[in-house]
Amino acid sequence: MEASKEKIVLNVGGRRYETYSSTLKTFPGTKLCQLTEPQAQAVSDYDPNTNEFFFDRSAKLFGDVLNYYRTRHLHCPAGVCRALWEEELAFWGIPEAQLAPCCWVKLSHTEGLQEDLDLRGNKDDTNEDSLTLLGQGERRDYHWWARWQPKMWALFEKPYSSAGAMCLMVVSLLFNLGILILFFVEPTTYIEFDHYNTTRDYNIFHVALKPSLQKAISLLYVELFCILWFTFEFFMRLTFCPDKKKFLTNLLNVTDFLSLFPVYTELFLATHINEMLDILSWLGFFRVLYIVKLLKIFKLLETPLMLKVLPFTFRSILKEVFILMMIFTFEILFFGALCYHAELQEPETQFDGMISSFYWAAITLTTVGYGDIVVVSSFGKVIACCAAICGILTIIFPLPIFLIKFQGYYATAVMKEKMKSNKRNH
């Protein structure tokens, strides 16, 4: 029999495979190719009675490995995880890069989601566990910081760690509710009056009216009392935080810090703040952050799995969102400029400049359609229809990407929760 037609029998996981030696020589340097060498029977698990090589591996996965030698196209079986497939390929000496393009998505879809959840979702838990263990080890030290830092951090940050921490969180939420009520009541407590500014120019007196606002002083004191509590709470959490960088980059902590500015600014400019209407307006914007502080209530509740998955979904589609914003920007500039020039010769045009036309294009493309600015010419109406259709298509196409990503993350997260539950039960 010719050497190329010599048959080789492989017993993989109890299942017998029979193939030609020429087939195994398709990819030199691999484990199966080495079975065709003269010394293969001595270095491998060879049974001379049955004249077969035995490998204690998965028979299901090996079928696709052997087909790779026959067809030169590497495919992965359905329902196999990437780690297991990579381990199998490494055992047989086959590079993963040879995987057929049709199977890339099959492996990378769920595995990528799993890696993201492992790296991002478990990072916080891992860090917290490490810090807790570190704190427990340091408690053996008699230094006061090693003893009190984990306790104080848990007191201000982990409401379920003790009864005192729970009471402190409830008090903090009451202060948040109180200052939020003040925020909604304050606009009705401002007293508007005219300040007369009189100047003399020779024998002529000039009287100028300056509008001014004055807030009820009692409400300012109540707000100051709440802000003093928030200041104390913020700096206590910052002082005893085990990771200062992570604390200062947290969005809620940045919000807590910025919300301290309005009252302190009013106190610093107490003699002139009532005449600085622009500054009062900006301070009002900062006071809106009082509403964001209410998100702390989630510390008292178990965050739903859906809300845990959403941040990972948004991070995974940042590239698609950026491309979508670029497309929207182009469409706004294009349709805005086109419609502006189409309406330019109309005497009843509502476009008073390019900026208003860009605003109209943004409202039309997002299918909001306020109706405060409308086109009047026939050509402008055609452009408006095209803009609305393009806006709908631009919004619809990325939606399946978001849904697929979310479903994948959610399914992976549910599986991880089940695994954690099983570990706790056992």
Short mmCIF file of C-alpha atoms in Angstrom, two decimals:
data_model
loop_
_atom_site.label_atom_id
_atom_site.label_comp_id
_atom_site.label_asym_id
_atom_site.label_seq_id
_atom_site.Cartn_x
_atom_site.Cartn_y
_atom_site.Cartn_z
CA MET A 1 0.00 0.00 0.00
CA GLU A 2 1.29 3.47 -0.83
CA ALA A 3 2.42 5.55 2.14
CA SER A 4 -0.07 8.26 1.23
CA LYS A 5 -2.92 5.71 1.26
CA GLU A 6 -1.89 4.18 4.56
CA LYS A 7 -4.76 4.32 7.02
CA ILE A 8 -4.41 5.56 10.57
CA VAL A 9 -6.98 4.76 13.24
CA LEU A 10 -7.58 7.29 16.02
CA ASN A 11 -9.52 6.53 19.18
CA VAL A 12 -10.60 9.86 20.67
CA GLY A 13 -12.68 9.66 23.83
CA GLY A 14 -13.89 6.15 22.92
CA ARG A 15 -14.92 7.04 19.38
CA ARG A 16 -12.88 5.60 16.50
CA TYR A 17 -11.84 7.76 13.56
CA GLU A 18 -10.17 6.36 10.46
CA THR A 19 -8.31 8.50 7.95
CA TYR A 20 -5.35 8.48 5.56
CA SER A 21 -1.86 9.45 6.63
CA SER A 22 -1.77 11.90 3.72
CA THR A 23 -4.71 13.72 5.29
CA LEU A 24 -2.85 14.15 8.57
CA LYS A 25 0.19 15.49 6.71
CA THR A 26 -1.85 18.45 5.45
CA PHE A 27 -0.55 20.69 8.24
CA PRO A 28 3.06 19.89 9.15
CA GLY A 29 4.15 20.44 12.73
CA THR A 30 0.78 19.64 14.27
CA LYS A 31 0.18 16.76 16.67
CA LEU A 32 -1.78 14.72 14.12
CA CYS A 33 0.92 15.17 11.51
CA GLN A 34 3.48 13.78 13.95
CA LEU A 35 1.49 10.51 14.05
CA THR A 36 2.66 9.78 10.50
CA GLU A 37 6.32 9.75 11.56
CA PRO A 38 8.08 6.37 12.15
CA GLN A 39 8.67 6.96 15.87
CA ALA A 40 5.04 8.00 16.53
CA GLN A 41 4.05 4.60 17.96
CA ALA A 42 6.79 4.84 20.57
CA VAL A 43 6.07 8.35 21.80
CA SER A 44 2.26 8.21 21.63
CA ASP A 45 -0.39 6.11 23.35
CA TYR A 46 -0.47 3.39 20.69
CA ASP A 47 -2.30 0.06 21.11
CA PRO A 48 -0.68 -2.61 18.87
CA ASN A 49 -3.56 -5.03 19.40
CA THR A 50 -6.15 -2.71 17.90
CA ASN A 51 -3.61 -0.80 15.82
CA GLU A 52 -4.91 2.60 16.94
CA PHE A 53 -3.76 5.75 18.69
CA PHE A 54 -5.71 6.72 21.79
CA PHE A 55 -6.39 10.30 22.95
CA ASP A 56 -8.46 11.08 26.03
CA ARG A 57 -10.08 14.16 24.48
CA SER A 58 -13.57 15.28 23.48
CA ALA A 59 -14.84 13.22 20.56
CA LYS A 60 -17.35 15.93 19.66
CA LEU A 61 -14.69 18.60 19.24
CA PHE A 62 -12.25 16.30 17.49
CA GLY A 63 -14.67 15.75 14.62
CA ASP A 64 -14.27 19.40 13.60
CA VAL A 65 -10.51 19.18 14.09
CA LEU A 66 -10.27 16.22 11.72
CA ASN A 67 -12.51 17.93 9.18
CA TYR A 68 -10.03 20.81 9.19
CA TYR A 69 -7.38 18.44 7.82
CA ARG A 70 -9.79 17.14 5.20
CA THR A 71 -11.23 20.45 3.96
CA ARG A 72 -8.59 23.00 5.05
CA HIS A 73 -11.41 25.06 6.60
CA LEU A 74 -11.56 25.26 10.38
CA HIS A 75 -15.05 25.54 11.86
CA CYS A 76 -16.19 25.39 15.47
CA PRO A 77 -19.11 23.27 16.70
CA ALA A 78 -22.27 25.00 17.81
CA GLY A 79 -22.72 25.74 21.49
CA VAL A 80 -19.06 25.54 22.50
CA CYS A 81 -17.40 28.28 24.53
CA ARG A 82 -14.31 29.98 23.23
CA ALA A 83 -12.03 28.95 26.09
CA LEU A 84 -12.77 25.25 25.57
CA TRP A 85 -12.26 25.50 21.82
CA GLU A 86 -8.98 27.37 22.23
CA GLU A 87 -7.75 24.72 24.64
CA GLU A 88 -8.65 21.96 22.17
CA LEU A 89 -6.90 23.69 19.28
CA ALA A 90 -3.82 24.28 21.42
CA PHE A 91 -3.66 20.57 22.30
CA TRP A 92 -3.64 19.57 18.63
CA GLY A 93 -1.19 22.35 17.76
CA ILE A 94 -3.57 24.28 15.51
CA PRO A 95 -3.41 28.10 15.52
CA GLU A 96 -6.70 29.82 16.31
CA ALA A 97 -6.12 32.33 13.52
CA GLN A 98 -7.10 29.65 11.00
CA LEU A 99 -10.72 29.81 12.15
CA ALA A 100 -13.16 30.40 9.28
CA PRO A 101 -14.71 33.92 9.17
CA CYS A 102 -18.22 32.49 9.46
CA CYS A 103 -17.38 31.25 12.97
CA TRP A 104 -15.70 34.42 14.25
CA VAL A 105 -18.98 36.01 15.31
CA LYS A 106 -20.18 32.72 16.82
CA LEU A 107 -17.21 32.63 19.19
CA SER A 108 -16.54 36.32 19.77
CA HIS A 109 -20.16 37.35 20.51
CA THR A 110 -20.86 35.74 23.85
CA GLU A 111 -17.22 35.39 24.81
CA GLY A 112 -16.62 39.12 24.38
CA LEU A 113 -19.60 39.85 26.58
CA GLN A 114 -18.34 37.41 29.19
CA GLU A 115 -14.89 39.02 29.20
CA ASP A 116 -16.40 42.50 29.54
CA LEU A 117 -18.55 41.43 32.47
CA ASP A 118 -15.58 39.70 34.09
CA LEU A 119 -13.27 42.67 33.66
CA ARG A 120 -15.77 45.39 34.48
CA GLY A 121 -18.54 43.80 36.47
CA ASN A 122 -16.35 41.80 38.82
CA LYS A 123 -13.64 44.41 39.13
CA ASP A 124 -15.50 46.35 41.78
CA ASP A 125 -16.30 43.20 43.76
CA THR A 126 -12.72 42.02 43.49
CA ASN A 127 -11.34 45.35 44.60
CA GLU A 128 -13.78 45.55 47.49
CA ASP A 129 -12.94 41.99 48.58
CA SER A 130 -9.23 42.71 48.35
CA LEU A 131 -9.59 45.91 50.32
CA THR A 132 -11.69 44.14 52.92
CA LEU A 133 -9.12 41.38 53.32
CA LEU A 134 -6.37 43.97 53.44
CA GLY A 135 -8.27 45.86 56.08
CA GLN A 136 -8.79 42.70 58.12
CA GLY A 137 -5.10 41.96 57.95
CA GLU A 138 -4.18 45.48 58.96
CA ARG A 139 -6.54 45.37 61.91
CA ARG A 140 -3.95 43.26 63.64
CA ASP A 141 -1.81 46.36 63.60
CA TYR A 142 -2.37 48.69 66.51
CA HIS A 143 -2.17 51.83 64.37
CA TRP A 144 -5.44 53.75 64.65
CA TRP A 145 -5.76 54.29 60.88
CA ALA A 146 -5.57 50.56 60.14
CA ARG A 147 -8.30 49.92 62.68
CA TRP A 148 -10.70 52.75 61.87
CA GLN A 149 -10.36 53.31 58.13
CA PRO A 150 -12.38 50.22 57.02
CA LYS A 151 -14.97 50.83 59.74
CA MET A 152 -15.52 54.49 58.84
CA TRP A 153 -15.63 53.73 55.12
CA ALA A 154 -18.27 51.06 55.68
CA LEU A 155 -20.18 53.45 57.95
CA PHE A 156 -20.53 56.11 55.25
CA GLU A 157 -20.61 53.95 52.11
CA LYS A 158 -22.16 50.55 52.92
CA PRO A 159 -25.56 50.98 54.57
CA TYR A 160 -26.05 47.25 55.19
CA SER A 161 -22.75 46.82 57.03
CA SER A 162 -24.21 47.91 60.40
CA ALA A 163 -27.21 49.54 62.04
CA GLY A 164 -25.27 52.79 62.40
CA ALA A 165 -24.48 52.84 58.68
CA MET A 166 -28.15 52.30 57.86
CA CYS A 167 -29.20 55.16 60.16
CA LEU A 168 -26.56 57.41 58.62
CA MET A 169 -27.82 56.63 55.11
CA VAL A 170 -31.42 57.37 56.14
CA VAL A 171 -30.35 60.70 57.66
CA SER A 172 -28.46 61.55 54.47
CA LEU A 173 -31.52 60.77 52.36
CA LEU A 174 -33.67 62.97 54.61
CA PHE A 175 -31.23 65.84 54.09
CA ASN A 176 -31.39 65.19 50.34
CA LEU A 177 -35.18 65.33 50.39
CA GLY A 178 -35.11 68.48 52.50
CA ILE A 179 -32.76 70.38 50.22
CA LEU A 180 -34.71 69.18 47.20
CA ILE A 181 -37.91 70.62 48.69
CA LEU A 182 -36.06 73.91 49.25
CA PHE A 183 -34.92 73.83 45.63
CA PHE A 184 -38.51 73.64 44.40
CA VAL A 185 -39.78 76.22 46.91
CA GLU A 186 -37.01 78.81 46.45
CA PRO A 187 -38.16 80.27 43.09
CA THR A 188 -41.42 81.40 44.71
CA THR A 189 -39.65 83.04 47.66
CA TYR A 190 -37.53 85.50 45.70
CA ILE A 191 -38.68 89.11 46.12
CA GLU A 192 -38.08 91.25 43.05
CA PHE A 193 -37.64 94.94 43.61
CA ASP A 194 -36.13 97.93 41.83
CA HIS A 195 -33.03 99.52 43.22
CA TYR A 196 -32.78 103.23 42.43
CA ASN A 197 -29.33 104.39 41.45
CA THR A 198 -29.19 108.22 41.52
CA THR A 199 -26.31 110.19 40.03
CA ARG A 200 -25.83 113.94 39.73
CA ASP A 201 -24.47 115.60 36.62
CA TYR A 202 -24.10 119.30 37.46
CA ASN A 203 -27.67 120.32 38.29
CA ILE A 204 -29.29 117.35 36.56
CA PHE A 205 -30.17 114.21 38.49
CA HIS A 206 -30.17 110.86 36.69
CA VAL A 207 -32.22 108.07 38.21
CA ALA A 208 -31.61 104.51 36.97
CA LEU A 209 -33.63 101.47 37.93
CA LYS A 210 -31.70 98.29 38.62
CA PRO A 211 -33.69 95.08 39.01
CA SER A 212 -32.65 93.01 42.00
CA LEU A 213 -33.68 89.80 43.71
CA GLN A 214 -33.68 88.97 47.36
CA LYS A 215 -34.26 85.51 48.83
CA ALA A 216 -35.89 84.81 52.16
CA ILE A 217 -32.98 84.69 54.58
CA SER A 218 -34.51 81.86 56.62
CA LEU A 219 -34.48 79.51 53.64
CA LEU A 220 -30.85 80.34 52.97
CA TYR A 221 -29.98 79.33 56.53
CA VAL A 222 -31.88 76.06 56.20
CA GLU A 223 -30.12 75.34 52.91
CA LEU A 224 -26.79 76.20 54.52
CA PHE A 225 -27.50 73.71 57.31
CA CYS A 226 -28.11 70.95 54.73
CA ILE A 227 -24.99 71.90 52.79
CA LEU A 228 -22.88 71.76 55.95
CA TRP A 229 -24.04 68.18 56.44
CA PHE A 230 -23.21 67.30 52.83
CA THR A 231 -19.79 68.93 53.21
CA PHE A 232 -19.08 66.90 56.34
CA GLU A 233 -20.29 63.71 54.67
CA PHE A 234 -18.30 64.30 51.46
CA PHE A 235 -14.99 64.97 53.20
CA MET A 236 -15.46 62.07 55.61
CA ARG A 237 -16.01 59.72 52.68
CA LEU A 238 -13.04 61.22 50.84
CA THR A 239 -10.80 60.92 53.89
CA PHE A 240 -11.57 57.28 54.60
CA CYS A 241 -11.91 56.13 50.99
CA PRO A 242 -9.43 53.31 50.19
CA ASP A 243 -9.09 54.44 46.56
CA LYS A 244 -9.00 58.25 46.22
CA LYS A 245 -8.64 58.25 42.43
CA LYS A 246 -11.66 56.04 41.92
CA PHE A 247 -13.65 58.12 44.41
CA LEU A 248 -12.88 61.44 42.70
CA THR A 249 -13.71 60.12 39.23
CA ASN A 250 -17.08 58.72 40.28
CA LEU A 251 -19.89 60.73 38.69
CA LEU A 252 -22.07 60.83 41.82
CA ASN A 253 -19.15 62.04 43.93
CA VAL A 254 -18.37 64.80 41.43
CA THR A 255 -22.05 65.77 41.61
CA ASP A 256 -21.86 65.90 45.41
CA PHE A 257 -18.85 68.20 45.21
CA LEU A 258 -20.34 70.60 42.64
CA SER A 259 -23.62 70.85 44.55
CA LEU A 260 -21.74 72.50 47.42
CA PHE A 261 -20.91 75.61 45.40
CA PRO A 262 -24.24 77.55 45.21
CA VAL A 263 -24.72 78.26 48.92
CA TYR A 264 -21.05 78.99 49.61
CA THR A 265 -20.96 81.33 46.61
CA GLU A 266 -24.01 83.22 47.86
CA LEU A 267 -22.41 83.57 51.29
CA PHE A 268 -19.12 84.77 49.80
CA LEU A 269 -20.89 87.38 47.64
CA ALA A 270 -23.58 88.14 50.19
CA THR A 271 -23.53 91.92 49.75
CA HIS A 272 -23.75 91.92 45.95
CA ILE A 273 -25.31 88.59 44.96
CA ASN A 274 -28.85 90.01 44.77
CA GLU A 275 -27.80 92.35 41.97
CA MET A 276 -25.93 89.68 39.98
CA LEU A 277 -28.80 88.07 38.14
CA ASP A 278 -26.50 86.13 35.79
CA ILE A 279 -24.67 84.52 38.70
CA LEU A 280 -27.98 83.62 40.32
CA SER A 281 -29.03 81.87 37.12
CA TRP A 282 -25.82 79.83 37.01
CA LEU A 283 -26.17 78.93 40.66
CA GLY A 284 -29.64 77.65 39.81
CA PHE A 285 -28.07 75.28 37.28
CA PHE A 286 -25.77 73.90 39.96
CA ARG A 287 -28.73 73.46 42.29
CA VAL A 288 -30.29 71.11 39.75
CA LEU A 289 -27.64 68.63 40.90
CA TYR A 290 -29.65 68.24 44.11
CA ILE A 291 -31.98 66.03 42.08
CA VAL A 292 -29.11 63.79 40.96
CA LYS A 293 -28.14 63.22 44.60
CA LEU A 294 -31.38 61.29 45.05
CA LEU A 295 -29.80 58.44 43.09
CA LYS A 296 -28.16 57.43 46.35
CA ILE A 297 -31.41 55.74 47.25
CA PHE A 298 -30.22 52.83 45.08
CA LYS A 299 -27.73 52.02 47.84
CA LEU A 300 -30.68 50.93 49.94
CA LEU A 301 -32.09 48.78 47.17
CA GLU A 302 -30.71 45.83 45.26
CA THR A 303 -29.89 47.15 41.83
CA PRO A 304 -31.96 45.32 39.18
CA LEU A 305 -29.92 43.17 36.86
CA MET A 306 -31.13 45.18 33.87
CA LEU A 307 -29.63 48.40 35.29
CA LYS A 308 -26.35 46.60 35.95
CA VAL A 309 -26.17 45.44 32.34
CA LEU A 310 -27.04 48.78 30.71
CA PRO A 311 -23.65 50.48 31.39
CA PHE A 312 -21.78 47.57 29.80
CA THR A 313 -24.09 47.75 26.79
CA PHE A 314 -23.49 51.46 26.31
CA ARG A 315 -19.72 51.05 26.64
CA SER A 316 -19.71 48.30 24.04
CA ILE A 317 -21.50 50.47 21.45
CA LEU A 318 -19.57 53.70 22.00
CA LYS A 319 -17.98 53.37 18.57
CA GLU A 320 -21.38 52.94 16.92
CA VAL A 321 -22.80 55.88 18.88
CA PHE A 322 -19.89 58.07 17.78
CA ILE A 323 -20.45 57.13 14.13
CA LEU A 324 -24.18 57.80 14.57
CA MET A 325 -23.45 61.27 15.97
CA MET A 326 -21.15 62.00 13.03
CA ILE A 327 -23.89 60.99 10.59
CA PHE A 328 -26.42 63.14 12.43
CA THR A 329 -24.04 66.10 12.38
CA PHE A 330 -23.55 65.74 8.64
CA GLU A 331 -27.30 65.48 8.06
CA ILE A 332 -28.00 68.54 10.22
CA LEU A 333 -25.44 70.63 8.34
CA PHE A 334 -26.56 69.36 4.94
CA PHE A 335 -30.34 69.64 5.32
CA GLY A 336 -30.09 72.82 7.39
CA ALA A 337 -28.02 74.64 4.79
CA LEU A 338 -30.10 73.23 1.92
CA CYS A 339 -33.41 74.31 3.45
CA TYR A 340 -32.05 77.73 4.43
CA HIS A 341 -31.17 78.55 0.84
CA ALA A 342 -34.45 77.05 -0.39
CA GLU A 343 -36.37 79.43 1.91
CA LEU A 344 -34.07 82.41 1.37
CA GLN A 345 -36.25 84.08 -1.28
CA GLU A 346 -39.52 83.52 0.58
CA PRO A 347 -40.85 86.73 2.19
CA GLU A 348 -42.56 84.74 4.96
CA THR A 349 -39.55 82.59 5.78
CA GLN A 350 -39.05 81.78 9.45
CA PHE A 351 -35.32 81.19 9.10
CA ASP A 352 -33.48 84.24 10.43
CA GLY A 353 -30.07 82.66 9.96
CA MET A 354 -28.08 79.49 9.54
CA ILE A 355 -28.27 78.67 13.25
CA SER A 356 -32.07 78.56 13.16
CA SER A 357 -31.95 76.33 10.07
CA PHE A 358 -29.59 73.91 11.84
CA TYR A 359 -31.96 73.88 14.83
CA TRP A 360 -34.87 73.10 12.49
CA ALA A 361 -32.86 70.29 10.85
CA ALA A 362 -32.02 68.72 14.22
CA ILE A 363 -35.66 68.79 15.34
CA THR A 364 -36.84 67.35 12.01
CA LEU A 365 -34.21 64.61 11.79
CA THR A 366 -35.03 63.37 15.28
CA THR A 367 -38.75 63.36 14.29
CA VAL A 368 -39.62 65.63 17.24
CA GLY A 369 -41.18 68.36 15.12
CA TYR A 370 -41.93 71.16 17.58
CA GLY A 371 -43.53 73.28 14.88
CA ASP A 372 -42.00 76.53 16.11
CA ILE A 373 -40.09 76.83 12.82
CA VAL A 374 -41.69 75.51 9.62
CA VAL A 375 -40.89 75.68 5.92
CA VAL A 376 -43.25 77.54 3.58
CA SER A 377 -41.90 76.91 0.08
CA SER A 378 -42.69 73.80 -1.95
CA PHE A 379 -39.04 72.93 -2.42
CA GLY A 380 -38.47 73.42 1.31
CA LYS A 381 -41.27 70.97 2.11
CA VAL A 382 -39.67 68.37 -0.16
CA ILE A 383 -36.38 68.86 1.68
CA ALA A 384 -38.21 68.53 5.01
CA CYS A 385 -39.73 65.20 3.94
CA CYS A 386 -36.33 63.89 2.88
CA ALA A 387 -34.82 65.03 6.18
CA ALA A 388 -37.53 63.28 8.20
CA ILE A 389 -37.10 60.02 6.26
CA CYS A 390 -33.31 60.12 6.62
CA GLY A 391 -33.68 60.80 10.34
CA ILE A 392 -35.96 57.79 10.81
CA LEU A 393 -33.59 55.50 8.90
CA THR A 394 -30.58 56.80 10.81
CA ILE A 395 -32.25 56.03 14.13
CA ILE A 396 -33.70 52.63 13.13
CA PHE A 397 -30.54 50.98 11.77
CA PRO A 398 -28.45 51.10 15.01
CA LEU A 399 -31.30 49.81 17.20
CA PRO A 400 -30.76 46.10 16.39
CA ILE A 401 -27.10 46.47 17.36
CA PHE A 402 -28.09 47.82 20.76
CA LEU A 403 -30.73 45.13 21.28
CA ILE A 404 -28.39 42.28 20.31
CA LYS A 405 -25.67 43.59 22.60
CA PHE A 406 -28.11 44.05 25.47
CA GLN A 407 -29.59 40.56 25.05
CA GLY A 408 -26.12 39.02 25.02
CA TYR A 409 -25.00 40.89 28.12
CA TYR A 410 -28.25 40.16 29.93
CA ALA A 411 -28.10 36.43 29.16
CA THR A 412 -24.49 36.28 30.33
CA ALA A 413 -25.30 38.23 33.49
CA VAL A 414 -28.24 35.92 34.29
CA MET A 415 -25.97 32.90 33.91
CA LYS A 416 -23.36 34.47 36.20
CA GLU A 417 -26.02 35.21 38.82
CA LYS A 418 -27.17 31.58 38.69
CA MET A 419 -23.59 30.38 39.12
CA LYS A 420 -23.13 32.65 42.16
CA SER A 421 -26.40 31.41 43.62
CA ASN A 422 -25.35 27.78 43.15
CA LYS A 423 -22.01 28.44 44.84
CA ARG A 424 -23.74 30.01 47.82
CA ASN A 425 -26.19 27.10 48.10
CA HIS A 426 -23.40 24.54 48.03
#
